[in-house]
Coordinates of C-alpha atoms and ligand atoms in Angstrom, one line a residue:
X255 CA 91.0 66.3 104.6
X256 CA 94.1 67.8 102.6
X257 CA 94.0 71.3 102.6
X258 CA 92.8 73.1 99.4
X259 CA 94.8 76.5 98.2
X260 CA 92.8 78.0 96.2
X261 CA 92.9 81.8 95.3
X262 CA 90.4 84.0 94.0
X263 CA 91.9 87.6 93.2
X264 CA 89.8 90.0 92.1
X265 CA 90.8 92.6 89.2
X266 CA 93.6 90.6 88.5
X267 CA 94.2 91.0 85.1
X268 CA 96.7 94.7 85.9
X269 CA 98.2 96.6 88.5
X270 CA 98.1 95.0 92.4
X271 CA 95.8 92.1 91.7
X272 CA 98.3 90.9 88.4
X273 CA 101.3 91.0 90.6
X274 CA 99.5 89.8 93.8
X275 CA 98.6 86.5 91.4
X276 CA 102.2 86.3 90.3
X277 CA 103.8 86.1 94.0
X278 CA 100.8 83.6 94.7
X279 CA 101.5 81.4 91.7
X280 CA 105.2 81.4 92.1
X281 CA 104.4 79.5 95.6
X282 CA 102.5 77.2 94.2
X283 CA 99.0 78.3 94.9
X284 CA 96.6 77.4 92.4
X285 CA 94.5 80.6 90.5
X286 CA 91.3 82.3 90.1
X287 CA 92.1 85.4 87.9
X288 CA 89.3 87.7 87.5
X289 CA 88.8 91.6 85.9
X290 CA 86.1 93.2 83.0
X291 CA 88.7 92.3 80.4
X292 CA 87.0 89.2 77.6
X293 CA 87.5 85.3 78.0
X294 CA 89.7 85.2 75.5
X295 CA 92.7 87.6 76.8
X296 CA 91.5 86.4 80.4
X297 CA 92.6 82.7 79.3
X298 CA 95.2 83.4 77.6
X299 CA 96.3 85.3 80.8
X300 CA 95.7 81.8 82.8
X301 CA 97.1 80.1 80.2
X302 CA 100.9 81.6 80.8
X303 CA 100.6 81.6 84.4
X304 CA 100.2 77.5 84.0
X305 CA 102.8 77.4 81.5
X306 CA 105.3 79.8 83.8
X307 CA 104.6 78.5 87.5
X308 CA 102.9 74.7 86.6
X309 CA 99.7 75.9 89.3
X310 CA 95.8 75.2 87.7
X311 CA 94.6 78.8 86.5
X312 CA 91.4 80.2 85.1
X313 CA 90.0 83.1 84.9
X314 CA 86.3 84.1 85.4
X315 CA 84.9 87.6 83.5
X316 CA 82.6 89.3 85.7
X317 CA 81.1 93.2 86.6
X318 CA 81.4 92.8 90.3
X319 CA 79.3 95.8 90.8
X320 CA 76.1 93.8 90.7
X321 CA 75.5 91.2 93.4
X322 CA 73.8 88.8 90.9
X323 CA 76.9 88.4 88.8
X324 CA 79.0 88.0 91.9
X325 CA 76.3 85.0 93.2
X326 CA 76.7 83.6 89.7
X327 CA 80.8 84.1 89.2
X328 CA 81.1 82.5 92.6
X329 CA 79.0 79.3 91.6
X330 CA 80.2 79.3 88.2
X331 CA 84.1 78.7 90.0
X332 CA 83.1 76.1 92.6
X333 CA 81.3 74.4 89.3
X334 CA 84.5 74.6 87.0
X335 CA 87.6 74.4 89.8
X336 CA 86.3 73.9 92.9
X337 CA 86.1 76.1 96.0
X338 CA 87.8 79.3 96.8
X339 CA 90.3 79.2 100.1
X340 CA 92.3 82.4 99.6
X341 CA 89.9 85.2 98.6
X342 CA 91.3 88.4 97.7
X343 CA 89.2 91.4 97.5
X344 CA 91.3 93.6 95.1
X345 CA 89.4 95.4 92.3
X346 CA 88.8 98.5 92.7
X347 CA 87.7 101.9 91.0
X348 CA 88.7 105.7 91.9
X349 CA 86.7 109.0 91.0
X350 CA 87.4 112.7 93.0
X351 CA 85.5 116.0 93.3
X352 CA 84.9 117.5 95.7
X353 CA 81.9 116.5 98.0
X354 CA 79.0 119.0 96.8
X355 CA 80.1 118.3 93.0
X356 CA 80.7 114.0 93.9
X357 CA 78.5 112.9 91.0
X358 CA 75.9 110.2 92.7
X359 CA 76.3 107.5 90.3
X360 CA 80.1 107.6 90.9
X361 CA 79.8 107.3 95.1
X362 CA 77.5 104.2 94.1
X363 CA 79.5 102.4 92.0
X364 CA 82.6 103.3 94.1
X365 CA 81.0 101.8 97.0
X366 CA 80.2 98.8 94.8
X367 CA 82.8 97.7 93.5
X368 CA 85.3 98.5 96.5
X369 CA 82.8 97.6 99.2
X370 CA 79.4 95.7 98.6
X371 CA 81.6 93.7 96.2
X372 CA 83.7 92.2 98.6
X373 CA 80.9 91.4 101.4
X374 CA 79.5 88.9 98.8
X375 CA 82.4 87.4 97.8
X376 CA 83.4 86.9 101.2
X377 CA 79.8 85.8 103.0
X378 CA 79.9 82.9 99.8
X379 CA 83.6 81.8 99.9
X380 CA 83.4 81.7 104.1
X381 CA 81.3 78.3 104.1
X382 CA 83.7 76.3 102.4
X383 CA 86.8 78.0 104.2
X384 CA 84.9 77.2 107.3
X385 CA 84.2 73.4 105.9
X386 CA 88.0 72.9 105.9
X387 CA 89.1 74.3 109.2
X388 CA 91.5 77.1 106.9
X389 CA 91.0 80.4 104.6
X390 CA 92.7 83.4 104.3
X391 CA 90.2 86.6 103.0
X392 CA 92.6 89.4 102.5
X393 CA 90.8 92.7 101.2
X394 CA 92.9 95.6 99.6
X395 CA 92.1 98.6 101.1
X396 CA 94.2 101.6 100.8
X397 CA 96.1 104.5 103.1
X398 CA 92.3 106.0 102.2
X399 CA 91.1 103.2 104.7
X400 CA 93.0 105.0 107.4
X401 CA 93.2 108.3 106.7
X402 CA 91.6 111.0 103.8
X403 CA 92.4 113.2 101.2
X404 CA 90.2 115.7 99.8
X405 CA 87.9 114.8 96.9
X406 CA 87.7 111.2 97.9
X407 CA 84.8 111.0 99.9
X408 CA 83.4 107.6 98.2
X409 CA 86.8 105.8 97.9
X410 CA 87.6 106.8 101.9
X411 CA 84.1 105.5 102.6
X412 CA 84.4 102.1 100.7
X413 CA 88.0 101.6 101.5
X414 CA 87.3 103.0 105.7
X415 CA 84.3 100.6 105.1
X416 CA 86.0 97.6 104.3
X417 CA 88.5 97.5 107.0
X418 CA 85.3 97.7 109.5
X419 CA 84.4 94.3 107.9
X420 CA 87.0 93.1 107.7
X421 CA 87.4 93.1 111.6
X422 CA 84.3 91.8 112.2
X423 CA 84.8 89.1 110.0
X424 CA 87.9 88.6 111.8
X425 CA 86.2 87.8 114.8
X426 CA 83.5 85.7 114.1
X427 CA 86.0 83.5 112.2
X428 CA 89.4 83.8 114.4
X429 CA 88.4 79.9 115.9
X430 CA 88.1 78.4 112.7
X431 CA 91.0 78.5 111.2
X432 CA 90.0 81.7 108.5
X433 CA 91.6 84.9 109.1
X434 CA 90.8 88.4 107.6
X435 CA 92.9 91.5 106.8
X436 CA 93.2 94.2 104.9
X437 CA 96.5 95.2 103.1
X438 CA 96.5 99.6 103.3
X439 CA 98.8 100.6 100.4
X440 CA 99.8 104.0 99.5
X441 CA 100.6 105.1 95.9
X442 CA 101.3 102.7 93.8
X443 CA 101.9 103.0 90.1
X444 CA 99.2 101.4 88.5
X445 CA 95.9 102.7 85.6
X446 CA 94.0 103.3 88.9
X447 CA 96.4 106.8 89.2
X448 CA 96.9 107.6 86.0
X449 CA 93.9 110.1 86.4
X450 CA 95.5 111.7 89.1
X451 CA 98.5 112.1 87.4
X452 CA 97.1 114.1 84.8
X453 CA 95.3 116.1 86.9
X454 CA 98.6 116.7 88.9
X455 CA 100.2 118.0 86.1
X456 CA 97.3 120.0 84.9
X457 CA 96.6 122.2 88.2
X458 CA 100.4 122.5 88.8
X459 CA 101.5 122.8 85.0
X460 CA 104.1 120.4 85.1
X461 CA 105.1 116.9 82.8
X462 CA 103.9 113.9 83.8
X463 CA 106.7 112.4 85.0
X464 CA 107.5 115.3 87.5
X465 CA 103.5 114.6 88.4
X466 CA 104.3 111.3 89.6
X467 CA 107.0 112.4 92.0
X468 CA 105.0 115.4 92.9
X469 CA 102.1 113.2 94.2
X470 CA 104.6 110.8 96.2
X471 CA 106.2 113.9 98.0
X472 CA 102.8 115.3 98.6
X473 CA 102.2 112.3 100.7
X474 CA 105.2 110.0 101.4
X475 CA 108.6 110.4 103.1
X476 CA 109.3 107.0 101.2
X477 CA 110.5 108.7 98.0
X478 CA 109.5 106.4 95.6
X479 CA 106.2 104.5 94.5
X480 CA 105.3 101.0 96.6
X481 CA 106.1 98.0 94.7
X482 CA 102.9 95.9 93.8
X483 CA 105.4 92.9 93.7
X484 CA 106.1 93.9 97.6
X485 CA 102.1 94.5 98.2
X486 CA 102.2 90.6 96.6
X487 CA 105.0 89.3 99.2
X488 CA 102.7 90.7 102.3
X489 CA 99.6 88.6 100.7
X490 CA 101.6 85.4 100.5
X491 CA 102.9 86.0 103.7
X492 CA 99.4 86.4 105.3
X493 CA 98.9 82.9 103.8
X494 CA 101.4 81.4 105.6
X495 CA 100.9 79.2 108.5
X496 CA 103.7 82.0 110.8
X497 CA 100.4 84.2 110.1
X498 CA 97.6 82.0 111.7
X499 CA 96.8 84.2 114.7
X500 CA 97.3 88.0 112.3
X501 CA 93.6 88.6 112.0
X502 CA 91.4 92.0 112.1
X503 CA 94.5 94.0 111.3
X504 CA 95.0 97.0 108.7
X505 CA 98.4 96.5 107.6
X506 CA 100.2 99.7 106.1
X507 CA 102.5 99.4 103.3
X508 CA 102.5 103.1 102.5
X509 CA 106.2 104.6 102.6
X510 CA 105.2 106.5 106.1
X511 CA 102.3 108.3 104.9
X512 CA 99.9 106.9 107.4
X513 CA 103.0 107.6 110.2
X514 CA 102.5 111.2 109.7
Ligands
NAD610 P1 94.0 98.8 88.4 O1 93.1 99.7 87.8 O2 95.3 98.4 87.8 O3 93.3 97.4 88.8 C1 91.9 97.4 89.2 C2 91.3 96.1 88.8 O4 89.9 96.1 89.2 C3 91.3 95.8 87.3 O5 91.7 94.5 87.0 C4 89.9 96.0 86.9 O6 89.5 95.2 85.7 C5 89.2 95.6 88.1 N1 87.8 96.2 88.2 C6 87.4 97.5 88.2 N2 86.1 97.6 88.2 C7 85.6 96.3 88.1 C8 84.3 95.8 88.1 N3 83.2 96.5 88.0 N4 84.1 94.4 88.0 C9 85.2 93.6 88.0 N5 86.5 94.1 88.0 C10 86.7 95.4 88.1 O7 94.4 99.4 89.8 P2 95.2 99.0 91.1 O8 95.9 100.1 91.6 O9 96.0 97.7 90.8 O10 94.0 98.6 92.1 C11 93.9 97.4 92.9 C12 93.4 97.7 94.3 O11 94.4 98.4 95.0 C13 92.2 98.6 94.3 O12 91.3 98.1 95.3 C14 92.7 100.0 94.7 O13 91.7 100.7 95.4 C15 93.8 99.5 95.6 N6 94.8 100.5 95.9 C16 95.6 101.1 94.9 C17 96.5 102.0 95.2 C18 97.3 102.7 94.1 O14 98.1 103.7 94.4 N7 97.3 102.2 92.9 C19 96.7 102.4 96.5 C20 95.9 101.9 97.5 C21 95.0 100.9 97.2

């Protein structure tokens, strides 16, 4: 049997997941895009990826906070394409307070959508990964997998959470051909921050601009923000054949903050 590369990349439509596609299509690797964002900007999204790199792309719409919609978006692709062979668990969400003031619908979607979302996509794509003797499932975690920061409780738990499966997905695939890893980035300059920015500038009354660099110092000897073009390279590498025997690892590509 030929082997299938087929890529899933959740939240795809900005940020990480848009240039994680990119680096992806530019290899040749046919697309999956998904994200909240309508059909209609979705395929006209897939549309110019064809058009620019020649790979088959579509894009699927779908709230992957419920588990129903994430049973259904995963049939709905096998249905229309075929199935899924690289699976990446990007989309994500970010909220902070501090822990007695965490709002409890917030720590419930956080875990969601950066956790719970990603153990179904991966326990459905694994059979037909398993069927060809070759996957790759890499999940985006986040420097907040490895270490914390205040106000984060929810996003440390999901992220910490996922590189825990992510290992023990590892192993229970490692002699099947299907590896698992997570990708740890630190700040990266994407919506996700753009909260954080403000509130940056807010508590230390400066611009926005000077926010940006303030939260890299805070954080990074690497004086500038990770590329998401770079974060793309690291995926396409860890679906390379020199990458068959990576698996269960929690790859940093922080600027030194987790060396601290
Ligand atoms: P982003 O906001 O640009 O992208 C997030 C994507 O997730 C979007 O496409 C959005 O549509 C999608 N998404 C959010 N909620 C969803 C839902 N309920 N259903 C379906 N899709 C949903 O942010 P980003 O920075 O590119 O984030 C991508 C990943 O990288 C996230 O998992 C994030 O935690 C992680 N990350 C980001 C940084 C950073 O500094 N930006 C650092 C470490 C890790």
């Amino acid at each position: 049997m030929s082997r299938i590369k087929r890529a899933l990349i959740t939240g795809s439509t900005s940020g990480i997941g848009l240039a994680i596609a990119h680096q992806l299509a530019v290899a040749g690797i046919d697309l999956v895009l998904h994200g909240l964002e309508p059909q209609v900007e979705g395929d006209k999204l897939a549309e110019a990826f064809h058009k620019q790199h020649g790979v088959e792309a579509v894009y699927v719409q779908a709230d992957i906070s419920e588990s129903d919609t994430i049973v259904q978006m995963m049939a709905q692709i096998e249905a229309q394409v075929g199935p899924v062979t690289i699976l990446v668990n990007n989309a994500g969400i970010q909220h902070t307070a501090p822990v007695e003031q965490f709002p409890a619908e917030k720590w419930d979607q956080i875990l969601a959508v950066n956790l719970s979302a990603a153990f179904h996509t991966t326990r459905l794509a694994v059979p037909a990964m398993v069927a060809q003797g070759w996957g790759r499932i890499i999940n985006i975690s986040s420097v907040h997998g490895l270490v914390a920061s205040v106000h984060k409780a929810a996003y440390c738990a999901a992220k910490h959470g996922l590189i825990g499966m992510t290992k023990v997905t590892a192993l229970e695939l490692a002699a099947k051909g299907v590896t698992a890893n997570c990708i740890c980035p630190g700040w990266t300059d994407t919506p996700l921050l753009v909260e954080q920015f403000k509130a940056f500038a807010r508590e230390h009354n400066t611009s926005y601009e000077d926010a940006k660099q303030g939260l890299i110092k805070a954080k990074a000897p690497y004086p500038d923000f990770v590329s998401p073009a770079d974060i793309g390279q690291l995926v396409l590498f860890l679906c390379s054949d020199a990458a068959k025997a990576i698996t269960g690892t929690s790859m940093p590509i922080d600027g030194g903050w987790t060396a601290h």
